[in-house]
Amino acid sequence: MLGMQLVQEQRVRLSITPEMKQSIHVLTLSSQDLARYLQDAASDNPVLEIEETTARVARLPARLNRGGGSSSYDPLLQVRGAEPTLEQLLASQIRVLALSARRRAIAIYLAGCVNDEGYLTVDLTEVTSLLGISMDTAMAGLDVLQSLDPAGVGARSLCECLLLQIKRDPSAAPYAEQMVEAGLEALVPFHPGRAGTRLAITSQQAQKAYDYISSLNPKPCRSIGSKEYPHYIIPDVVVAVRNGVTCIRLCSAGIPRVSINEEYAHWFRDPSTDESWLARTAEARAIIRSVYLRRGTLIRVVAAVLEEQERFMSEGPSGLKSLSMTAIADKIGMHESTVSRAVHGKYVQTPHGVFELKAFFTSGIATTQGDQMSASAVKLRLKALIATERADRPFSDSALATLLQKEGIILSRRTVAKYREELQILSSLERKRWG
């Protein structure tokens, strides 16, 4: 017979409080995102006060000394304003030409039909019907557009774009125009012997023409008047070497300092203070604690990473060794997920350049000495080997795997091909040069 009864039992359960969720969220934010988050929090909470701050310096034990110094320099103040669009640049060139009003208007109309890469996106038959002009008049306007800078603008196809650049270049390689007119499909993959036979020229002449064509820009206007805004990286941590000691400091430029507004402080000690103000005060204090926890956690993680990647400071990326977040978590006594959140979206400025903090965590490649080498270091060595090859006898993927094995790096041919493609290096057949 079924019945109901009350049972009391003890159970251990992990629950996340709102303050813990907020602390986790703050830890994942980059410096720029944190500045925006604090600005929004201060606008919603009058108890929370923000003020300007200078870069804070953190000290590290042993070899990783926590250096001094501060700076209030804000790199965002050096960002350039918006540049003119491609259409505006082309129209400004057309207006200074000695043209009739009708021809100028048609050329400016066509300039507005050019995409970000410099190609004309409208058919001339459509232009004739829209503007009520003849095809000869439309072609005359197109000639004006294609005479502008940069060379190749206004092209309707890749072939026409290359031909426009070749015709305007007085130092163009011989037979380059004939090679493009013969068809671009014959250039990939390229064989100078077959190309020379087809054009009745020598292999050396075909190779020179091919090299010249490869140097042309297939998207001549890609970097002009782009609608995409440039992406500026402000590092979260700055690492420098001073007198042989590694110094680490948090880059706090642009991040406001947060505190409790003093004008409201006397209210908090009054027993008659409204509970809503006490809640706002608790919220502000939680935000301040989260910010300080973020700083401490980030410094500990970066310090541990640099202690493990000690060779990086002297040798650069080639000195990186395999490293996992689990190893760093065990080293500093934190959970692996905490390390992952601290690393997410953070950048480090080093003497060798600005690197994403995730770049210091790489997989390992086995060596004949029994240790492991980072994948990034292997890629750098692979790139260096390809740079030493002969132009007429480039290394195949199998040959590269053999050379790396002689240096103690065990890689299969497929892995070599994978790393070569990630480095955007062509295959041996496409790298080969004749003559």
GROMACS .gro file of C-alpha atoms in nm, residues 16-400:
model
  385
   16ILE     CA    1   2.634   2.926  -0.766
   17THR     CA    2   2.531   3.253  -0.609
   18PRO     CA    3   2.466   3.566  -0.818
   19GLU     CA    4   2.793   3.714  -0.691
   20MET     CA    5   2.986   3.407  -0.809
   21LYS     CA    6   2.822   3.431  -1.152
   22GLN     CA    7   2.921   3.796  -1.170
   23SER     CA    8   3.280   3.717  -1.070
   24ILE     CA    9   3.304   3.447  -1.337
   25HIS     CA   10   3.166   3.686  -1.599
   26VAL     CA   11   3.412   3.962  -1.504
   27LEU     CA   12   3.702   3.716  -1.525
   28THR     CA   13   3.622   3.631  -1.888
   29LEU     CA   14   3.614   3.997  -1.999
   30SER     CA   15   3.904   4.160  -2.179
   31SER     CA   16   4.027   4.506  -2.075
   32GLN     CA   17   3.808   4.685  -2.329
   33ASP     CA   18   3.500   4.480  -2.241
   34LEU     CA   19   3.565   4.532  -1.869
   35ALA     CA   20   3.580   4.910  -1.917
   36ARG     CA   21   3.243   4.906  -2.093
   37TYR     CA   22   3.097   4.676  -1.828
   38LEU     CA   23   3.204   4.908  -1.545
   39GLN     CA   24   3.071   5.215  -1.726
   40ASP     CA   25   2.731   5.047  -1.767
   41ALA     CA   26   2.732   4.929  -1.405
   42ALA     CA   27   2.812   5.281  -1.278
   43SER     CA   28   2.532   5.431  -1.486
   44ASP     CA   29   2.282   5.186  -1.331
   45ASN     CA   30   2.413   5.201  -0.975
   46PRO     CA   31   2.468   5.551  -0.825
   47VAL     CA   32   2.659   5.401  -0.531
   48LEU     CA   33   2.934   5.275  -0.763
   49GLU     CA   34   3.183   5.546  -0.855
   50ILE     CA   35   3.439   5.530  -1.134
   51GLU     CA   36   3.752   5.739  -1.175
   52GLU     CA   37   4.059   5.750  -1.395
   53THR     CA   38   4.338   5.513  -1.318
   54THR     CA   39   4.694   5.455  -1.425
   55ALA     CA   40   4.852   5.124  -1.520
   56ARG     CA   41   4.907   4.906  -1.216
   57VAL     CA   42   5.220   4.702  -1.172
   58ALA     CA   43   5.222   4.362  -1.005
   59ARG     CA   44   5.527   4.200  -0.850
   60LEU     CA   45   5.620   3.838  -0.899
   61PRO     CA   46   5.831   3.606  -0.688
   62ALA     CA   47   6.178   3.477  -0.776
   63ARG     CA   48   6.285   3.537  -1.136
   64LEU     CA   49   5.951   3.689  -1.237
   65ASN     CA   50   5.991   4.013  -1.047
   66ARG     CA   51   5.687   4.237  -1.023
   67GLY     CA   52   5.827   4.556  -1.168
   68GLY     CA   53   5.729   4.917  -1.103
   69GLY     CA   54   5.619   5.204  -1.320
   70SER     CA   55   5.288   5.341  -1.435
   71SER     CA   56   5.137   5.509  -1.737
   72SER     CA   57   4.811   5.685  -1.811
   73TYR     CA   58   4.858   5.662  -2.187
   74ASP     CA   59   4.538   5.565  -2.364
   75PRO     CA   60   4.608   5.400  -2.703
   76LEU     CA   61   4.249   5.457  -2.814
   77LEU     CA   62   4.329   5.828  -2.842
   78GLN     CA   63   4.564   5.743  -3.131
   79VAL     CA   64   4.297   5.570  -3.341
   80ARG     CA   65   4.244   5.737  -3.676
   81GLY     CA   66   3.908   5.865  -3.783
   82ALA     CA   67   3.695   5.718  -4.059
   83GLU     CA   68   3.854   5.724  -4.405
   84PRO     CA   69   3.678   5.824  -4.728
   85THR     CA   70   3.490   5.546  -4.901
   86LEU     CA   71   3.604   5.396  -5.229
   87GLU     CA   72   3.321   5.568  -5.414
   88GLN     CA   73   3.424   5.906  -5.274
   89LEU     CA   74   3.787   5.852  -5.376
   90LEU     CA   75   3.693   5.753  -5.731
   91ALA     CA   76   3.447   6.042  -5.765
   92SER     CA   77   3.713   6.290  -5.653
   93GLN     CA   78   3.943   6.165  -5.932
   94ILE     CA   79   3.666   6.193  -6.193
   95ARG     CA   80   3.580   6.552  -6.099
   96VAL     CA   81   3.931   6.681  -6.181
   97LEU     CA   82   3.929   6.528  -6.532
   98ALA     CA   83   3.841   6.736  -6.836
   99LEU     CA   84   3.514   6.563  -6.926
  100SER     CA   85   3.176   6.664  -7.049
  101ALA     CA   86   2.903   6.688  -6.787
  102ARG     CA   87   2.720   6.383  -6.927
  103ARG     CA   88   3.029   6.163  -6.944
  104ARG     CA   89   3.132   6.271  -6.593
  105ALA     CA   90   2.787   6.185  -6.456
  106ILE     CA   91   2.799   5.838  -6.614
  107ALA     CA   92   3.148   5.770  -6.478
  108ILE     CA   93   3.043   5.879  -6.127
  109TYR     CA   94   2.736   5.654  -6.151
  110LEU     CA   95   2.955   5.357  -6.246
  111ALA     CA   96   3.195   5.441  -5.959
  112GLY     CA   97   2.902   5.387  -5.723
  113CYS     CA   98   2.853   5.037  -5.869
  114VAL     CA   99   3.205   4.920  -5.778
  115ASN     CA  100   3.235   4.676  -5.485
  116ASP     CA  101   3.498   4.686  -5.211
  117GLU     CA  102   3.737   4.476  -5.420
  118GLY     CA  103   3.724   4.713  -5.718
  119TYR     CA  104   3.501   4.514  -5.956
  120LEU     CA  105   3.201   4.654  -6.142
  121THR     CA  106   2.890   4.481  -6.010
  122VAL     CA  107   2.638   4.602  -6.271
  123ASP     CA  108   2.597   4.496  -6.634
  124LEU     CA  109   2.634   4.771  -6.893
  125THR     CA  110   2.308   4.671  -7.063
  126GLU     CA  111   2.133   4.743  -6.734
  127VAL     CA  112   2.307   5.082  -6.718
  128THR     CA  113   2.192   5.173  -7.067
  129SER     CA  114   1.829   5.096  -6.983
  130LEU     CA  115   1.839   5.276  -6.647
  131LEU     CA  116   2.009   5.593  -6.776
  132GLY     CA  117   1.862   5.588  -7.125
  133ILE     CA  118   2.198   5.597  -7.301
  134SER     CA  119   2.362   5.401  -7.581
  135MET     CA  120   2.612   5.123  -7.528
  136ASP     CA  121   2.892   5.338  -7.676
  137THR     CA  122   2.819   5.610  -7.421
  138ALA     CA  123   2.822   5.356  -7.138
  139MET     CA  124   3.153   5.212  -7.264
  140ALA     CA  125   3.300   5.564  -7.273
  141GLY     CA  126   3.207   5.609  -6.906
  142LEU     CA  127   3.357   5.269  -6.826
  143ASP     CA  128   3.683   5.370  -6.999
  144VAL     CA  129   3.702   5.672  -6.769
  145LEU     CA  130   3.644   5.454  -6.463
  146GLN     CA  131   3.907   5.201  -6.567
  147SER     CA  132   4.164   5.477  -6.621
  148LEU     CA  133   4.152   5.575  -6.253
  149ASP     CA  134   4.380   5.463  -5.972
  150PRO     CA  135   4.445   5.201  -5.857
  151ALA     CA  136   4.504   5.011  -6.180
  152GLY     CA  137   4.244   4.741  -6.231
  153VAL     CA  138   3.948   4.929  -6.081
  154GLY     CA  139   3.623   4.892  -6.273
  155ALA     CA  140   3.710   4.548  -6.412
  156ARG     CA  141   3.424   4.308  -6.481
  157SER     CA  142   3.628   3.990  -6.437
  158LEU     CA  143   3.959   3.874  -6.295
  159CYS     CA  144   4.104   3.843  -6.644
  160GLU     CA  145   4.011   4.202  -6.729
  161CYS     CA  146   4.149   4.322  -6.395
  162LEU     CA  147   4.488   4.165  -6.464
  163LEU     CA  148   4.495   4.297  -6.821
  164LEU     CA  149   4.422   4.651  -6.702
  165GLN     CA  150   4.718   4.634  -6.466
  166ILE     CA  151   4.949   4.488  -6.730
  167LYS     CA  152   4.860   4.748  -6.993
  168ARG     CA  153   4.927   5.036  -6.755
  169ASP     CA  154   5.259   4.899  -6.631
  170PRO     CA  155   5.554   5.006  -6.851
  171SER     CA  156   5.777   4.746  -6.685
  172ALA     CA  157   5.539   4.454  -6.744
  173ALA     CA  158   5.702   4.123  -6.827
  174PRO     CA  159   5.696   4.022  -7.194
  175TYR     CA  160   5.419   3.780  -7.295
  176ALA     CA  161   5.229   3.838  -6.967
  177GLU     CA  162   4.934   3.988  -7.157
  178GLN     CA  163   4.925   3.700  -7.404
  179MET     CA  164   4.939   3.448  -7.120
  180VAL     CA  165   4.638   3.604  -6.943
  181GLU     CA  166   4.441   3.628  -7.268
  182ALA     CA  167   4.512   3.258  -7.332
  183GLY     CA  168   4.312   3.167  -7.020
  184LEU     CA  169   4.371   3.171  -6.646
  185GLU     CA  170   4.281   2.804  -6.610
  186ALA     CA  171   4.619   2.717  -6.763
  187LEU     CA  172   4.801   2.898  -6.481
  188VAL     CA  173   4.682   2.665  -6.202
  189PRO     CA  174   4.879   2.447  -6.184
  190PHE     CA  175   5.144   2.615  -6.396
  191HIS     CA  176   5.399   2.434  -6.608
  192PRO     CA  177   5.636   2.661  -6.803
  193GLY     CA  178   5.713   2.399  -7.064
  194ARG     CA  179   5.350   2.349  -7.164
  195ALA     CA  180   5.275   2.722  -7.137
  196GLY     CA  181   5.578   2.803  -7.353
  197THR     CA  182   5.475   2.553  -7.617
  198ARG     CA  183   5.123   2.695  -7.628
  199LEU     CA  184   5.248   3.055  -7.666
  200ALA     CA  185   5.552   2.967  -7.881
  201ILE     CA  186   5.801   3.104  -7.623
  202THR     CA  187   6.076   2.952  -7.412
  203SER     CA  188   6.023   2.804  -7.066
  204GLN     CA  189   6.227   3.084  -6.909
  205GLN     CA  190   6.009   3.350  -7.072
  206ALA     CA  191   5.694   3.169  -6.959
  207GLN     CA  192   5.828   3.147  -6.603
  208LYS     CA  193   5.908   3.522  -6.592
  209ALA     CA  194   5.564   3.608  -6.727
  210TYR     CA  195   5.399   3.380  -6.470
  211ASP     CA  196   5.600   3.531  -6.182
  212TYR     CA  197   5.497   3.880  -6.294
  213ILE     CA  198   5.129   3.783  -6.315
  214SER     CA  199   5.152   3.632  -5.966
  215SER     CA  200   5.272   3.970  -5.833
  216LEU     CA  201   4.959   4.151  -5.960
  217ASN     CA  202   4.674   4.233  -5.724
  218PRO     CA  203   4.353   4.039  -5.802
  219LYS     CA  204   4.158   4.269  -5.566
  220PRO     CA  205   4.308   4.614  -5.626
  221CYS     CA  206   4.069   4.809  -5.401
  222ARG     CA  207   4.043   4.571  -5.108
  223SER     CA  208   4.241   4.799  -4.875
  224ILE     CA  209   4.086   5.127  -4.993
  225GLY     CA  210   3.780   5.276  -4.830
  226SER     CA  211   3.693   4.946  -4.663
  227LYS     CA  212   3.367   4.938  -4.473
  228GLU     CA  213   3.525   4.716  -4.211
  229TYR     CA  214   3.679   4.906  -3.923
  230PRO     CA  215   4.033   4.805  -3.824
  231HIS     CA  216   4.064   4.582  -3.521
  232TYR     CA  217   4.290   4.732  -3.258
  233ILE     CA  218   4.432   4.507  -2.990
  234ILE     CA  219   4.501   4.656  -2.648
  235PRO     CA  220   4.702   4.404  -2.444
  236ASP     CA  221   4.574   4.308  -2.101
  237VAL     CA  222   4.921   4.231  -1.968
  238VAL     CA  223   5.261   4.381  -2.053
  239VAL     CA  224   5.573   4.168  -2.008
  240ALA     CA  225   5.922   4.320  -2.028
  241VAL     CA  226   6.278   4.223  -1.937
  242ARG     CA  227   6.471   4.478  -1.731
  243ASN     CA  228   6.828   4.405  -1.622
  244GLY     CA  229   6.770   4.037  -1.681
  245VAL     CA  230   6.453   4.027  -1.470
  246THR     CA  231   6.111   3.957  -1.619
  247CYS     CA  232   5.856   4.220  -1.513
  248ILE     CA  233   5.481   4.180  -1.550
  249ARG     CA  234   5.221   4.451  -1.514
  250LEU     CA  235   4.853   4.479  -1.592
  251CYS     CA  236   4.773   4.724  -1.869
  252SER     CA  237   4.494   4.923  -1.707
  253ALA     CA  238   4.485   5.209  -1.960
  254GLY     CA  239   4.122   5.287  -2.028
  255ILE     CA  240   3.993   5.079  -1.736
  256PRO     CA  241   3.833   5.302  -1.471
  257ARG     CA  242   3.899   5.255  -1.100
  258VAL     CA  243   3.586   5.159  -0.910
  259SER     CA  244   3.497   5.255  -0.554
  260ILE     CA  245   3.202   5.336  -0.326
  261ASN     CA  246   3.075   5.692  -0.359
  262GLU     CA  247   3.180   5.879  -0.043
  263GLU     CA  248   2.873   6.103  -0.049
  264TYR     CA  249   2.653   5.799   0.015
  265ALA     CA  250   2.888   5.639   0.269
  266HIS     CA  251   2.725   5.802   0.575
  267TRP     CA  252   2.387   5.662   0.473
  268PHE     CA  253   2.506   5.305   0.501
  269ARG     CA  254   2.572   5.336   0.876
  270ASP     CA  255   2.228   5.479   0.942
  271PRO     CA  256   1.986   5.206   1.061
  272SER     CA  257   1.699   5.385   0.893
  273THR     CA  258   1.854   5.362   0.547
  274ASP     CA  259   1.620   5.218   0.286
  275GLU     CA  260   1.683   4.853   0.200
  276SER     CA  261   1.709   4.935  -0.171
  277TRP     CA  262   2.018   5.147  -0.100
  278LEU     CA  263   2.168   4.868   0.106
  279ALA     CA  264   2.111   4.630  -0.187
  280ARG     CA  265   2.277   4.877  -0.425
  281THR     CA  266   2.572   4.903  -0.187
  282ALA     CA  267   2.609   4.525  -0.169
  283GLU     CA  268   2.595   4.509  -0.548
  284ALA     CA  269   2.866   4.775  -0.583
  285ARG     CA  270   3.092   4.599  -0.333
  286ALA     CA  271   3.045   4.270  -0.521
  287ILE     CA  272   3.156   4.436  -0.845
  288ILE     CA  273   3.465   4.580  -0.676
  289ARG     CA  274   3.556   4.240  -0.532
  290SER     CA  275   3.510   4.078  -0.874
  291VAL     CA  276   3.745   4.330  -1.036
  292TYR     CA  277   4.017   4.270  -0.776
  293LEU     CA  278   3.975   3.893  -0.804
  294ARG     CA  279   4.013   3.922  -1.182
  295ARG     CA  280   4.339   4.114  -1.144
  296GLY     CA  281   4.485   3.866  -0.901
  297THR     CA  282   4.382   3.562  -1.102
  298LEU     CA  283   4.514   3.704  -1.429
  299ILE     CA  284   4.852   3.790  -1.275
  300ARG     CA  285   4.885   3.443  -1.122
  301VAL     CA  286   4.800   3.271  -1.449
  302VAL     CA  287   5.041   3.481  -1.658
  303ALA     CA  288   5.319   3.439  -1.402
  304ALA     CA  289   5.275   3.062  -1.403
  305VAL     CA  290   5.267   3.051  -1.784
  306LEU     CA  291   5.590   3.249  -1.815
  307GLU     CA  292   5.761   3.032  -1.556
  308GLU     CA  293   5.674   2.728  -1.765
  309GLN     CA  294   5.760   2.902  -2.094
  310GLU     CA  295   6.088   3.047  -1.970
  311ARG     CA  296   6.266   2.994  -2.301
  312PHE     CA  297   6.011   3.211  -2.481
  313MET     CA  298   6.152   3.532  -2.332
  314SER     CA  299   6.497   3.464  -2.481
  315GLU     CA  300   6.417   3.267  -2.798
  316GLY     CA  301   6.071   3.391  -2.895
  317PRO     CA  302   5.797   3.165  -3.039
  318SER     CA  303   6.054   2.902  -3.137
  319GLY     CA  304   6.122   2.845  -2.767
  320LEU     CA  305   5.765   2.750  -2.680
  321LYS     CA  306   5.712   2.405  -2.539
  322SER     CA  307   5.394   2.204  -2.507
  323LEU     CA  308   5.176   2.328  -2.225
  324SER     CA  309   4.823   2.249  -2.110
  325MET     CA  310   4.579   2.447  -1.898
  326THR     CA  311   4.560   2.151  -1.662
  327ALA     CA  312   4.930   2.192  -1.580
  328ILE     CA  313   4.885   2.562  -1.504
  329ALA     CA  314   4.573   2.492  -1.296
  330ASP     CA  315   4.767   2.238  -1.085
  331LYS     CA  316   5.059   2.479  -1.049
  332ILE     CA  317   4.853   2.768  -0.906
  333GLY     CA  318   4.593   2.558  -0.727
  334MET     CA  319   4.292   2.657  -0.936
  335HIS     CA  320   4.037   2.470  -1.142
  336GLU     CA  321   4.109   2.425  -1.512
  337SER     CA  322   3.787   2.608  -1.602
  338THR     CA  323   3.906   2.913  -1.405
  339VAL     CA  324   4.231   2.918  -1.602
  340SER     CA  325   4.035   2.885  -1.926
  341ARG     CA  326   3.816   3.183  -1.834
  342ALA     CA  327   4.119   3.391  -1.735
  343VAL     CA  328   4.291   3.315  -2.066
  344HIS     CA  329   3.985   3.376  -2.284
  345GLY     CA  330   4.016   3.686  -2.504
  346LYS     CA  331   4.331   3.815  -2.329
  347TYR     CA  332   4.645   3.942  -2.504
  348VAL     CA  333   5.000   3.977  -2.378
  349GLN     CA  334   5.255   4.230  -2.500
  350THR     CA  335   5.605   4.078  -2.496
  351PRO     CA  336   5.947   4.180  -2.632
  352HIS     CA  337   5.869   3.952  -2.929
  353GLY     CA  338   5.532   4.110  -3.011
  354VAL     CA  339   5.171   4.091  -2.900
  355PHE     CA  340   5.038   3.738  -2.855
  356GLU     CA  341   4.705   3.594  -2.756
  357LEU     CA  342   4.741   3.427  -2.418
  358LYS     CA  343   4.603   3.107  -2.569
  359ALA     CA  344   4.910   3.091  -2.796
  360PHE     CA  345   5.122   2.981  -2.499
  361PHE     CA  346   4.911   2.667  -2.463
  362THR     CA  347   5.014   2.439  -2.750
  363SER     CA  348   5.000   2.069  -2.822
  364GLY     CA  349   5.318   1.866  -2.812
  365ILE     CA  350   5.508   1.691  -3.090
  366ALA     CA  351   5.718   1.392  -2.986
  367THR     CA  352   6.093   1.406  -3.046
  368THR     CA  353   6.357   1.134  -3.056
  369GLN     CA  354   6.504   1.271  -2.730
  370GLY     CA  355   6.188   1.168  -2.551
  371ASP     CA  356   6.055   1.517  -2.480
  372GLN     CA  357   5.795   1.721  -2.664
  373MET     CA  358   5.812   2.028  -2.888
  374SER     CA  359   5.526   2.274  -2.937
  375ALA     CA  360   5.335   2.272  -3.266
  376SER     CA  361   5.409   2.644  -3.320
  377ALA     CA  362   5.782   2.583  -3.289
  378VAL     CA  363   5.757   2.296  -3.539
  379LYS     CA  364   5.575   2.523  -3.786
  380LEU     CA  365   5.849   2.784  -3.756
  381ARG     CA  366   6.114   2.519  -3.824
  382LEU     CA  367   5.913   2.389  -4.121
  383LYS     CA  368   5.891   2.741  -4.263
  384ALA     CA  369   6.266   2.787  -4.217
  385LEU     CA  370   6.341   2.462  -4.405
  386ILE     CA  371   6.123   2.567  -4.699
  387ALA     CA  372   6.301   2.903  -4.709
  388THR     CA  373   6.636   2.723  -4.767
  389GLU     CA  374   6.518   2.505  -5.056
  390ARG     CA  375   6.629   2.549  -5.415
  391ALA     CA  376   6.376   2.719  -5.640
  392ASP     CA  377   6.412   2.453  -5.911
  393ARG     CA  378   6.403   2.162  -5.665
  394PRO     CA  379   6.165   2.239  -5.377
  395PHE     CA  380   6.118   1.995  -5.093
  396SER     CA  381   5.818   1.765  -5.112
  397ASP     CA  382   5.612   1.694  -4.800
  398SER     CA  383   5.783   1.356  -4.766
  399ALA     CA  384   6.127   1.516  -4.794
  400LEU     CA  385   6.032   1.775  -4.531
   0.00000   0.00000   0.00000
